[in-house]
mmCIF file of N, CA and C in Angstrom:
data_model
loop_
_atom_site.group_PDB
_atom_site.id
_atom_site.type_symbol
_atom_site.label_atom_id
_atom_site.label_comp_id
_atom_site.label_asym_id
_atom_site.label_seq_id
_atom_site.Cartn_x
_atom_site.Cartn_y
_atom_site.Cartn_z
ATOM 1 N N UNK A 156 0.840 -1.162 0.000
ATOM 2 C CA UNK A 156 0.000 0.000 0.000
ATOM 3 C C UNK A 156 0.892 1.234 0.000
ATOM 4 N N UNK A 157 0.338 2.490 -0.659
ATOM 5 C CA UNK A 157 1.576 3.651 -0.904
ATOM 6 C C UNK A 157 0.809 4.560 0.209
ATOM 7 N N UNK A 158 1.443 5.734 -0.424
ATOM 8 C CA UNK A 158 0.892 7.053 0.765
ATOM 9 C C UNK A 158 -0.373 7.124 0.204
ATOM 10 N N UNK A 159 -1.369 7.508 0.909
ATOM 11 C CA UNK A 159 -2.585 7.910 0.496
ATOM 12 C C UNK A 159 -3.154 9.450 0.645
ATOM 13 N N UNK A 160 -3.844 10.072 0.127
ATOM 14 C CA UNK A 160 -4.623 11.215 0.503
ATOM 15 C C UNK A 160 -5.702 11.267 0.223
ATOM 16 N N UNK A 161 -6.680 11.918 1.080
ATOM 17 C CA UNK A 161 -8.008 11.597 1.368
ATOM 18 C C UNK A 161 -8.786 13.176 0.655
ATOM 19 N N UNK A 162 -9.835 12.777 0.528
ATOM 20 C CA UNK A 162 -10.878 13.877 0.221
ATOM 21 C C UNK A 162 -11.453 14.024 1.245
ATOM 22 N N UNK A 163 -11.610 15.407 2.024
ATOM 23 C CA UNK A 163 -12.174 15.554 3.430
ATOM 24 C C UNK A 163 -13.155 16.662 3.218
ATOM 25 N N UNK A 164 -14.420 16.405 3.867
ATOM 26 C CA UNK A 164 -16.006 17.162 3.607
ATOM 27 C C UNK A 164 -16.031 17.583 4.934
ATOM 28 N N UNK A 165 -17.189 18.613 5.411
ATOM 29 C CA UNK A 165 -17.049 18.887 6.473
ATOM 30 C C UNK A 165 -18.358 18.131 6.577
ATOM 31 N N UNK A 166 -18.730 17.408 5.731
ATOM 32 C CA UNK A 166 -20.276 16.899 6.050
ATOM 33 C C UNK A 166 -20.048 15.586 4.509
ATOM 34 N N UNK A 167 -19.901 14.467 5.712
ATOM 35 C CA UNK A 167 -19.708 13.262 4.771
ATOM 36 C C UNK A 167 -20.872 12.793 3.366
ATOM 37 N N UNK A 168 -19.872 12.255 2.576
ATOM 38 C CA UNK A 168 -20.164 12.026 0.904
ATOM 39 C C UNK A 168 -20.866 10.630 0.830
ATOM 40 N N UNK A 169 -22.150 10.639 0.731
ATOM 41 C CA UNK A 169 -23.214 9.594 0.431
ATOM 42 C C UNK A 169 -22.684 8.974 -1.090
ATOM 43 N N UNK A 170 -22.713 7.980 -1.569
ATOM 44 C CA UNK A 170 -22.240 7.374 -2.867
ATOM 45 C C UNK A 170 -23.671 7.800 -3.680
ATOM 46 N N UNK A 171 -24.362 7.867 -3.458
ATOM 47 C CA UNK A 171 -25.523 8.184 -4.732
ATOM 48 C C UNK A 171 -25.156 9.709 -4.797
ATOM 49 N N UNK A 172 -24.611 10.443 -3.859
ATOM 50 C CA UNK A 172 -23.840 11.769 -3.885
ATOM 51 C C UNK A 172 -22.563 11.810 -4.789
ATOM 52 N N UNK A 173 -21.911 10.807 -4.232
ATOM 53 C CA UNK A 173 -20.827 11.114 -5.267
ATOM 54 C C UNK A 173 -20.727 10.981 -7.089
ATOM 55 N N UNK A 174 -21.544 9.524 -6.925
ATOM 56 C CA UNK A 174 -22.116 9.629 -8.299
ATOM 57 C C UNK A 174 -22.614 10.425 -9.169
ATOM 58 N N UNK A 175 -23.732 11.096 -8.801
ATOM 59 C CA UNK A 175 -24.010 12.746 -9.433
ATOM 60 C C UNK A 175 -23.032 13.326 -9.785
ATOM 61 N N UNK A 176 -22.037 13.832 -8.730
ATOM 62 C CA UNK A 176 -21.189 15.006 -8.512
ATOM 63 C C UNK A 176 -19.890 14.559 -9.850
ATOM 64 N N UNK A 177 -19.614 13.383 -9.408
ATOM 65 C CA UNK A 177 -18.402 13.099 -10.373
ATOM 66 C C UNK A 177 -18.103 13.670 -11.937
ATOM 67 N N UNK A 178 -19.429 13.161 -12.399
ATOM 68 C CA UNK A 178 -19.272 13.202 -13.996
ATOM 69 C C UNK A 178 -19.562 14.396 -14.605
ATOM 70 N N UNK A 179 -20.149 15.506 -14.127
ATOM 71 C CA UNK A 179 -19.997 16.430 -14.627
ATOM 72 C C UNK A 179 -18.305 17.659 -14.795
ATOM 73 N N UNK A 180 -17.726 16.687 -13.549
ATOM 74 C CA UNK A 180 -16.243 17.025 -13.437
ATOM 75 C C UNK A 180 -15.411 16.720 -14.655
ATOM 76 N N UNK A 181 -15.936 15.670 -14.936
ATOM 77 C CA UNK A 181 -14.820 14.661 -16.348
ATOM 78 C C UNK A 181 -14.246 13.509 -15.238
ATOM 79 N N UNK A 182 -14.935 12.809 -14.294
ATOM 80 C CA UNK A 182 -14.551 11.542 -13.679
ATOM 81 C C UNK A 182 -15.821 10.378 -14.129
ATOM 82 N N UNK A 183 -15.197 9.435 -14.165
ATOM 83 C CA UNK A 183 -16.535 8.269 -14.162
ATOM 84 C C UNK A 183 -16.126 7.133 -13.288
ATOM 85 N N UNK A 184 -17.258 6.097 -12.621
ATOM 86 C CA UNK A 184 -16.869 5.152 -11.357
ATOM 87 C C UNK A 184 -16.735 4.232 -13.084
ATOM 88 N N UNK A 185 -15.985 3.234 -12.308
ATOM 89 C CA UNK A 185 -15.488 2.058 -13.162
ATOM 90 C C UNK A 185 -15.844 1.030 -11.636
ATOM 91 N N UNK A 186 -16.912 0.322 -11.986
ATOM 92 C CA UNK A 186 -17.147 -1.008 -11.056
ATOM 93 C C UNK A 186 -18.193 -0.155 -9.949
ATOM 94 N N UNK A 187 -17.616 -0.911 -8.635
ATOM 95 C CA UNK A 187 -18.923 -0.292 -7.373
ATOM 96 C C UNK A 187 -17.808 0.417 -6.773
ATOM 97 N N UNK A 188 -16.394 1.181 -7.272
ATOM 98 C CA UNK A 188 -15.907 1.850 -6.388
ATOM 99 C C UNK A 188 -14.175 2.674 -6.710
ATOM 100 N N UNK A 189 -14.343 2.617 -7.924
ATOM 101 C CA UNK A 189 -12.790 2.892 -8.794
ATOM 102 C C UNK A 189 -13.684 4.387 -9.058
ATOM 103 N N UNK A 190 -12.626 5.618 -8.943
ATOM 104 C CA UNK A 190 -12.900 6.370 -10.039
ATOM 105 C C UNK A 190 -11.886 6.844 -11.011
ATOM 106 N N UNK A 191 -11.970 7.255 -11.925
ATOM 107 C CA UNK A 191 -11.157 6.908 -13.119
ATOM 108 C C UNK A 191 -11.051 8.542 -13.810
ATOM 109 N N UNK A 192 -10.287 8.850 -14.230
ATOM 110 C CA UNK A 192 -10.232 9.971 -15.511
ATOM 111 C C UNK A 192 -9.529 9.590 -16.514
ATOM 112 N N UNK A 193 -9.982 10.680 -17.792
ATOM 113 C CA UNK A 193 -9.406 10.213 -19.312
ATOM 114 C C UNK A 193 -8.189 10.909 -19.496
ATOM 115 N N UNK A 194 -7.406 10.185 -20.598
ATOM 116 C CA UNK A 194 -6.287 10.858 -21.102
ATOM 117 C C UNK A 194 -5.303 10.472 -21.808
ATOM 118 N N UNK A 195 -5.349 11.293 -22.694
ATOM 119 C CA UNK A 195 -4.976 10.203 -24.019
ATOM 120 C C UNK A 195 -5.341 9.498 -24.577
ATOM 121 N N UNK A 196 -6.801 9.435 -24.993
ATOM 122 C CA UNK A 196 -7.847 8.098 -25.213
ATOM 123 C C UNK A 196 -7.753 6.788 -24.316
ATOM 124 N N UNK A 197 -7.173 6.800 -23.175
ATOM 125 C CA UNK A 197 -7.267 6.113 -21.802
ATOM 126 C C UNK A 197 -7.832 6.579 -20.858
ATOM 127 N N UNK A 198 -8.232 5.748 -19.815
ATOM 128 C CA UNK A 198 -8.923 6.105 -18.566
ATOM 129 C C UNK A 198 -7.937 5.427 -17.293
ATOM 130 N N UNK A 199 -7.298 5.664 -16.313
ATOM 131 C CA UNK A 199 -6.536 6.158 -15.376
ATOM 132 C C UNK A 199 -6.950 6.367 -14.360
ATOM 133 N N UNK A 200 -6.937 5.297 -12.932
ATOM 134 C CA UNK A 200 -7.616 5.302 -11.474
ATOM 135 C C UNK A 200 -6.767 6.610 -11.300
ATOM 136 N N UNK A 201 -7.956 6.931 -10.141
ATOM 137 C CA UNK A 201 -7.491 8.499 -9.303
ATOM 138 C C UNK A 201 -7.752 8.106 -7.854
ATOM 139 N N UNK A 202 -9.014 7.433 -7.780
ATOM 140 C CA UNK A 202 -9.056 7.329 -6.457
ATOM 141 C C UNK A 202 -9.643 6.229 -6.281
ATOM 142 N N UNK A 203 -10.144 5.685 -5.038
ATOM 143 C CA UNK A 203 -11.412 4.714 -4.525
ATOM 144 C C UNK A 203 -12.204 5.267 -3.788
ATOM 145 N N UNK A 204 -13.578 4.304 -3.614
ATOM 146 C CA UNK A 204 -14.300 4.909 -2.621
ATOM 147 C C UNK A 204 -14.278 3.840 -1.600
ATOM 148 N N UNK A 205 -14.045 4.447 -0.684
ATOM 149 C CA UNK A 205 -14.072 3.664 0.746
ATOM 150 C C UNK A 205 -15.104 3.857 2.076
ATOM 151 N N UNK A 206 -16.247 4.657 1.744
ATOM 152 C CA UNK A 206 -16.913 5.529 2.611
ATOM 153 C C UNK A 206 -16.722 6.875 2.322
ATOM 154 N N UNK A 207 -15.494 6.730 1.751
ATOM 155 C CA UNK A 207 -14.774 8.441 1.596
ATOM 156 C C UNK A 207 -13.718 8.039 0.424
ATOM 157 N N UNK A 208 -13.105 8.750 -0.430
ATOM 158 C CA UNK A 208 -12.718 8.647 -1.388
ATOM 159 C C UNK A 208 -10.808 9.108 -1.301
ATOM 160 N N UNK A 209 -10.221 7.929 -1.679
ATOM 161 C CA UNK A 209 -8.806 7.679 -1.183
ATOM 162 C C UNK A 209 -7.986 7.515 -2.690
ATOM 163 N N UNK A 210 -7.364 8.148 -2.786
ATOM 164 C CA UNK A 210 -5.981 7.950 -3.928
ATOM 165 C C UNK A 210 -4.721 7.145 -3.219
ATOM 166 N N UNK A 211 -3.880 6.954 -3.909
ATOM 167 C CA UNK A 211 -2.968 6.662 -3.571
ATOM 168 C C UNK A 211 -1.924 6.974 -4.872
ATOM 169 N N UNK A 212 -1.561 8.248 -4.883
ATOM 170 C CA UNK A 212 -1.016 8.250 -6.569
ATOM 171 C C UNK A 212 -0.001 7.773 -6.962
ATOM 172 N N UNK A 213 0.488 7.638 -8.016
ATOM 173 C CA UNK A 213 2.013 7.382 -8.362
ATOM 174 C C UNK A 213 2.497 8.595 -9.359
ATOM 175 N N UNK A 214 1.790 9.439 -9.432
ATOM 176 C CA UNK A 214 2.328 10.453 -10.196
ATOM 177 C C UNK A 214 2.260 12.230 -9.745
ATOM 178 N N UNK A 215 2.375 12.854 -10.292
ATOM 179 C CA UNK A 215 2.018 14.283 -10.176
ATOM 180 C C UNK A 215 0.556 14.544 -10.982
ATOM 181 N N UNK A 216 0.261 14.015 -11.952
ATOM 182 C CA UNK A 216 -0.902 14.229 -12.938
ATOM 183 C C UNK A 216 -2.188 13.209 -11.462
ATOM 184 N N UNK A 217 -1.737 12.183 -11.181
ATOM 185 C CA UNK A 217 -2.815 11.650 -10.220
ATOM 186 C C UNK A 217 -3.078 12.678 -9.456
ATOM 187 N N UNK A 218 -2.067 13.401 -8.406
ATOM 188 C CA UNK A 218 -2.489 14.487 -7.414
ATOM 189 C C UNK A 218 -3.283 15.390 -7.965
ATOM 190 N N UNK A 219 -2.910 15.792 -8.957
ATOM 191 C CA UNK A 219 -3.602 17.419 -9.693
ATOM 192 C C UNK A 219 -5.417 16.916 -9.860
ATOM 193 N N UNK A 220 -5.503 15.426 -10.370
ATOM 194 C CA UNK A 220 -7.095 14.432 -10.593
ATOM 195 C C UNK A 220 -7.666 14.702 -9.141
ATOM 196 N N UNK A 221 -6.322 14.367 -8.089
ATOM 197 C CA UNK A 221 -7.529 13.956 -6.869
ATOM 198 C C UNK A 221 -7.890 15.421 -6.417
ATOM 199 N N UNK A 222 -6.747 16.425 -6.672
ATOM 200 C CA UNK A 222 -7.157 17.928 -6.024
ATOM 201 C C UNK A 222 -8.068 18.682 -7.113
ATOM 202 N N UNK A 223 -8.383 18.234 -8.631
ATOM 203 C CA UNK A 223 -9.297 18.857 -9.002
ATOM 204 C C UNK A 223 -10.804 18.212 -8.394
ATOM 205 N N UNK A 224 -10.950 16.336 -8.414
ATOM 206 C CA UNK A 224 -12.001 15.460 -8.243
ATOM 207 C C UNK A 224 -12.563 16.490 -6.309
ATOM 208 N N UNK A 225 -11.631 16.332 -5.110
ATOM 209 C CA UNK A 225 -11.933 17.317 -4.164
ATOM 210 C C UNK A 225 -12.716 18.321 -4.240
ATOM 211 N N UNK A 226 -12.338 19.278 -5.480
ATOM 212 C CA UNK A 226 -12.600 20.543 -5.415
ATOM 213 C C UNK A 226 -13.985 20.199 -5.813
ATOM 214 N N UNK A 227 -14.277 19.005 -6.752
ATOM 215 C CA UNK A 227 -15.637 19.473 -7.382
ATOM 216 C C UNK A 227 -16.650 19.053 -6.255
ATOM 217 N N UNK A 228 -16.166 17.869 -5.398
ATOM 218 C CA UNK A 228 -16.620 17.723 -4.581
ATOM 219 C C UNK A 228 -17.240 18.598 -3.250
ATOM 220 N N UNK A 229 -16.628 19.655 -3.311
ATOM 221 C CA UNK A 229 -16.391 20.511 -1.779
ATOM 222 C C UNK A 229 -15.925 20.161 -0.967
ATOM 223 N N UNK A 230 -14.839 19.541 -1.055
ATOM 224 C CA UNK A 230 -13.879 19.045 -0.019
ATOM 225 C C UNK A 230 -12.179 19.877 -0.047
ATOM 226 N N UNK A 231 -11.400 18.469 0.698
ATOM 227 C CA UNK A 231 -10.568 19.495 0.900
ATOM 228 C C UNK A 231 -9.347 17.657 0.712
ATOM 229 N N UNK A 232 -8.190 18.131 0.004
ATOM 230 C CA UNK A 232 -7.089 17.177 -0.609
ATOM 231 C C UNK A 232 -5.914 16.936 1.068
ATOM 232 N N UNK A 233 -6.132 15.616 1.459
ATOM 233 C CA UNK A 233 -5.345 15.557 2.753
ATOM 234 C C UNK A 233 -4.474 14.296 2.669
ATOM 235 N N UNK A 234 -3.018 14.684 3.266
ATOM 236 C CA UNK A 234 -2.492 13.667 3.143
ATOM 237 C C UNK A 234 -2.347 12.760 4.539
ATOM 238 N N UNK A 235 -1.647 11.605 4.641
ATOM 239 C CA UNK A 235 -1.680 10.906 5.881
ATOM 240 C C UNK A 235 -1.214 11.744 6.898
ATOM 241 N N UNK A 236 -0.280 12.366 6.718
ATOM 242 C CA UNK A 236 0.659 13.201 8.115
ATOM 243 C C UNK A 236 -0.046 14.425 8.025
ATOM 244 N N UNK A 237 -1.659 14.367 7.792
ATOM 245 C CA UNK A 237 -2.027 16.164 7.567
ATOM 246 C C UNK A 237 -1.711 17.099 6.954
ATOM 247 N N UNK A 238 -0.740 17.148 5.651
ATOM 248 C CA UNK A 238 -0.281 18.306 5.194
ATOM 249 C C UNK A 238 -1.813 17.817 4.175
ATOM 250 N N UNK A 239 -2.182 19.475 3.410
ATOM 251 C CA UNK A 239 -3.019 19.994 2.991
ATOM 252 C C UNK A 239 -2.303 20.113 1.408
ATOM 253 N N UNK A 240 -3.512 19.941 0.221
ATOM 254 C CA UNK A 240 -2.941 19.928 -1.038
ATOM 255 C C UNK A 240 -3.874 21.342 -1.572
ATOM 256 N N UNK A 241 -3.327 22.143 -1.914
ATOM 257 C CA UNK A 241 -4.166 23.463 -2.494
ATOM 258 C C UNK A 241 -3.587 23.562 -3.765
ATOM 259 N N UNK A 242 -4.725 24.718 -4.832
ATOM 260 C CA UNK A 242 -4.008 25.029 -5.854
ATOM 261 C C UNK A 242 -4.613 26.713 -5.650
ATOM 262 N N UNK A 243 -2.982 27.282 -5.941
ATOM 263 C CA UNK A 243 -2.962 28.640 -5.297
ATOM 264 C C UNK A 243 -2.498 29.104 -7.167
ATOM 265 N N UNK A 244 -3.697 30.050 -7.610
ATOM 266 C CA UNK A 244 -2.780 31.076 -9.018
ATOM 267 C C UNK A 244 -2.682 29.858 -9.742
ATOM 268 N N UNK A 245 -2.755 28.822 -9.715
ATOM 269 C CA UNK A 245 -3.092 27.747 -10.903
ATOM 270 C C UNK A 245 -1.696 27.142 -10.933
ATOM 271 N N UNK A 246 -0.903 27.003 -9.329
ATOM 272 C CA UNK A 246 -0.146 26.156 -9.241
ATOM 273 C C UNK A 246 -0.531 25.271 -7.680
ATOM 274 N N UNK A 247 -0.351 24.143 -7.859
ATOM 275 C CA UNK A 247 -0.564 22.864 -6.929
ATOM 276 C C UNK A 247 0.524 23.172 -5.686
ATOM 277 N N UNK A 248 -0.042 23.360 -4.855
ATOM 278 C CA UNK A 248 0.849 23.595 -3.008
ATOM 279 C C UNK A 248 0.987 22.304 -2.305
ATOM 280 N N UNK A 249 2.055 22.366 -1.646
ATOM 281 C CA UNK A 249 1.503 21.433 -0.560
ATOM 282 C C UNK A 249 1.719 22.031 0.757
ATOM 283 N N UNK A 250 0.527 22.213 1.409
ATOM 284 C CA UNK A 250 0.669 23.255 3.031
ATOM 285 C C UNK A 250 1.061 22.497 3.997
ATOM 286 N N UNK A 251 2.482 21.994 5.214
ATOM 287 C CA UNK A 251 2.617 21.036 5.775
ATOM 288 C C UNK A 251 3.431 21.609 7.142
ATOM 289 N N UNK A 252 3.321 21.517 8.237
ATOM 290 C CA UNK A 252 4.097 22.005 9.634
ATOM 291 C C UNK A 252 4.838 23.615 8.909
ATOM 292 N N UNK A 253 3.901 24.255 8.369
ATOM 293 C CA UNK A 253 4.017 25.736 8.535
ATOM 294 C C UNK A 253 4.917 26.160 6.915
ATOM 295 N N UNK A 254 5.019 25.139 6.171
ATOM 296 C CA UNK A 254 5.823 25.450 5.072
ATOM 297 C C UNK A 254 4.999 25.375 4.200
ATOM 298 N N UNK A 255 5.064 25.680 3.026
ATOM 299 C CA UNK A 255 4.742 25.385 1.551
ATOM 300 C C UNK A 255 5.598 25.114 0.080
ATOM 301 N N UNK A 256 5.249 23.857 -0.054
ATOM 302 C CA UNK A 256 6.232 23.617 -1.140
ATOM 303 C C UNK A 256 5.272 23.292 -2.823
ATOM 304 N N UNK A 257 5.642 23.974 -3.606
ATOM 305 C CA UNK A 257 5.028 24.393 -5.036
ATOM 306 C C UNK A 257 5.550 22.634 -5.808
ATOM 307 N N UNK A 258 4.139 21.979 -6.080
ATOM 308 C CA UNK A 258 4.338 20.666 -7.174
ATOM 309 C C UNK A 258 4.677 21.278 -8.580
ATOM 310 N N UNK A 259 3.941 21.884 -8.950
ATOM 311 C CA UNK A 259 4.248 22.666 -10.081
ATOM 312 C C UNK A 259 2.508 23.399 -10.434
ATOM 313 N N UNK A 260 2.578 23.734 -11.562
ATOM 314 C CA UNK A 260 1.672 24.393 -12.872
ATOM 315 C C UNK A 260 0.739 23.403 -13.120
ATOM 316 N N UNK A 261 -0.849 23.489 -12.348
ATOM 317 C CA UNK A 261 -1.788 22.543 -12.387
ATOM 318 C C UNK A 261 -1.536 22.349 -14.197
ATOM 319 N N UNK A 262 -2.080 23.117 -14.789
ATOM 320 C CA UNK A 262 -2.032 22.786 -16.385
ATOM 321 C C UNK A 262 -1.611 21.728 -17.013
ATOM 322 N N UNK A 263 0.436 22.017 -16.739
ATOM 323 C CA UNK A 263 1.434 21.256 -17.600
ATOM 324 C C UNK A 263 1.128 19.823 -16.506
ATOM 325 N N UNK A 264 0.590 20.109 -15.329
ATOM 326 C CA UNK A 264 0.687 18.547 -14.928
ATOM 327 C C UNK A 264 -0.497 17.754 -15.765
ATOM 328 N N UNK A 265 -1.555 18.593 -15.501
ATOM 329 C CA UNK A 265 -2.863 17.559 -16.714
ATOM 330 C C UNK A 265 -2.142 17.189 -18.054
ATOM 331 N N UNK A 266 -1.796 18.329 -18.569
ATOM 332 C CA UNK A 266 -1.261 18.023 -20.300
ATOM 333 C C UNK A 266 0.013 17.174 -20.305
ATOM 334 N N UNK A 267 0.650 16.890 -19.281
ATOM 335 C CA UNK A 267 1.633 16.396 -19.216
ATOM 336 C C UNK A 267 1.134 14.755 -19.218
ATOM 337 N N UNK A 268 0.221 14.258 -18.516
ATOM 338 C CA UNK A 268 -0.472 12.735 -17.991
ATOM 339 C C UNK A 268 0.163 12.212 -17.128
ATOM 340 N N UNK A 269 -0.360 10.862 -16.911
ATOM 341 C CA UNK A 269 0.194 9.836 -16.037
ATOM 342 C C UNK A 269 1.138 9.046 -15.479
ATOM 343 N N UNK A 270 2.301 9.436 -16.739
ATOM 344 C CA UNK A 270 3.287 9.385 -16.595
ATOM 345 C C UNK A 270 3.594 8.875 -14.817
ATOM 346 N N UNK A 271 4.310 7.566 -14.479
ATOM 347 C CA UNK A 271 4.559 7.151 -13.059
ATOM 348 C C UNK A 271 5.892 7.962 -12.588
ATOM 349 N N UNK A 272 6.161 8.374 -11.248
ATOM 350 C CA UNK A 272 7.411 8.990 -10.816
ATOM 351 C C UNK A 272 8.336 7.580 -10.884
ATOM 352 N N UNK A 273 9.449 8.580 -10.756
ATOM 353 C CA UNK A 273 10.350 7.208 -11.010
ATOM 354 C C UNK A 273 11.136 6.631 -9.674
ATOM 355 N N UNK A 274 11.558 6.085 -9.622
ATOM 356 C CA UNK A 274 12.058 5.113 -7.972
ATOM 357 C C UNK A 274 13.246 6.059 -7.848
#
């Protein structure tokens, strides 16, 4: 299992809720609990649903999915140790024990894809 980050509501996400909400984003469920985005004429897990909806990414283009999929949600992008994922001016943050460190340019990470980080 990798690092995970969570989608956090201040008022928990019913699945006939999330369903609605998803697809007008550009996400679709694949099965009773994958959600998926396109790219490149492929489709690409972002998250699961677990009660609450969990990534575990392997890339930079996954984070930018789960912090746009959050946003449409009304939630908020959290990682295990609590640091906070924002996109500030249309670049991806990460807010963590009082620092902030810049992922990059939400954009070039979508247009960029899925591309896995490397070991």
């Amino acid at each position: 299992m990798g690092y995970e980050l969570r989608v956090v509501r201040e008022s928990p996400l019913a699945f006939a809720e999330l369903a609605k909400a998803i697809a007008p984003a550009g996400f679709e469920l694949r099965g009773s609990e994958e959600i998926v985005a396109g790219h490149a004429g492929g489709t690409h897990a972002v998250a699961r649903w677990q009660g609450q909806l969990v990534g575990e990414p392997g890339s930079d283009w996954q984070v930018a999915q789960l912090l746009r999929l959050s946003t449409a949600l009304g939630g908020r992008l959290v990682g295990e140790d609590g640091e906070e994922y924002l996109l500030n001016e249309g670049v991806i943050e990460v807010s963590a024990a009082g620092g902030v460190v810049e992922i990059g340019k939400f954009e070039e990470i979508i247009d960029a894809g899925p591309a896995a980080w490397s070991p």
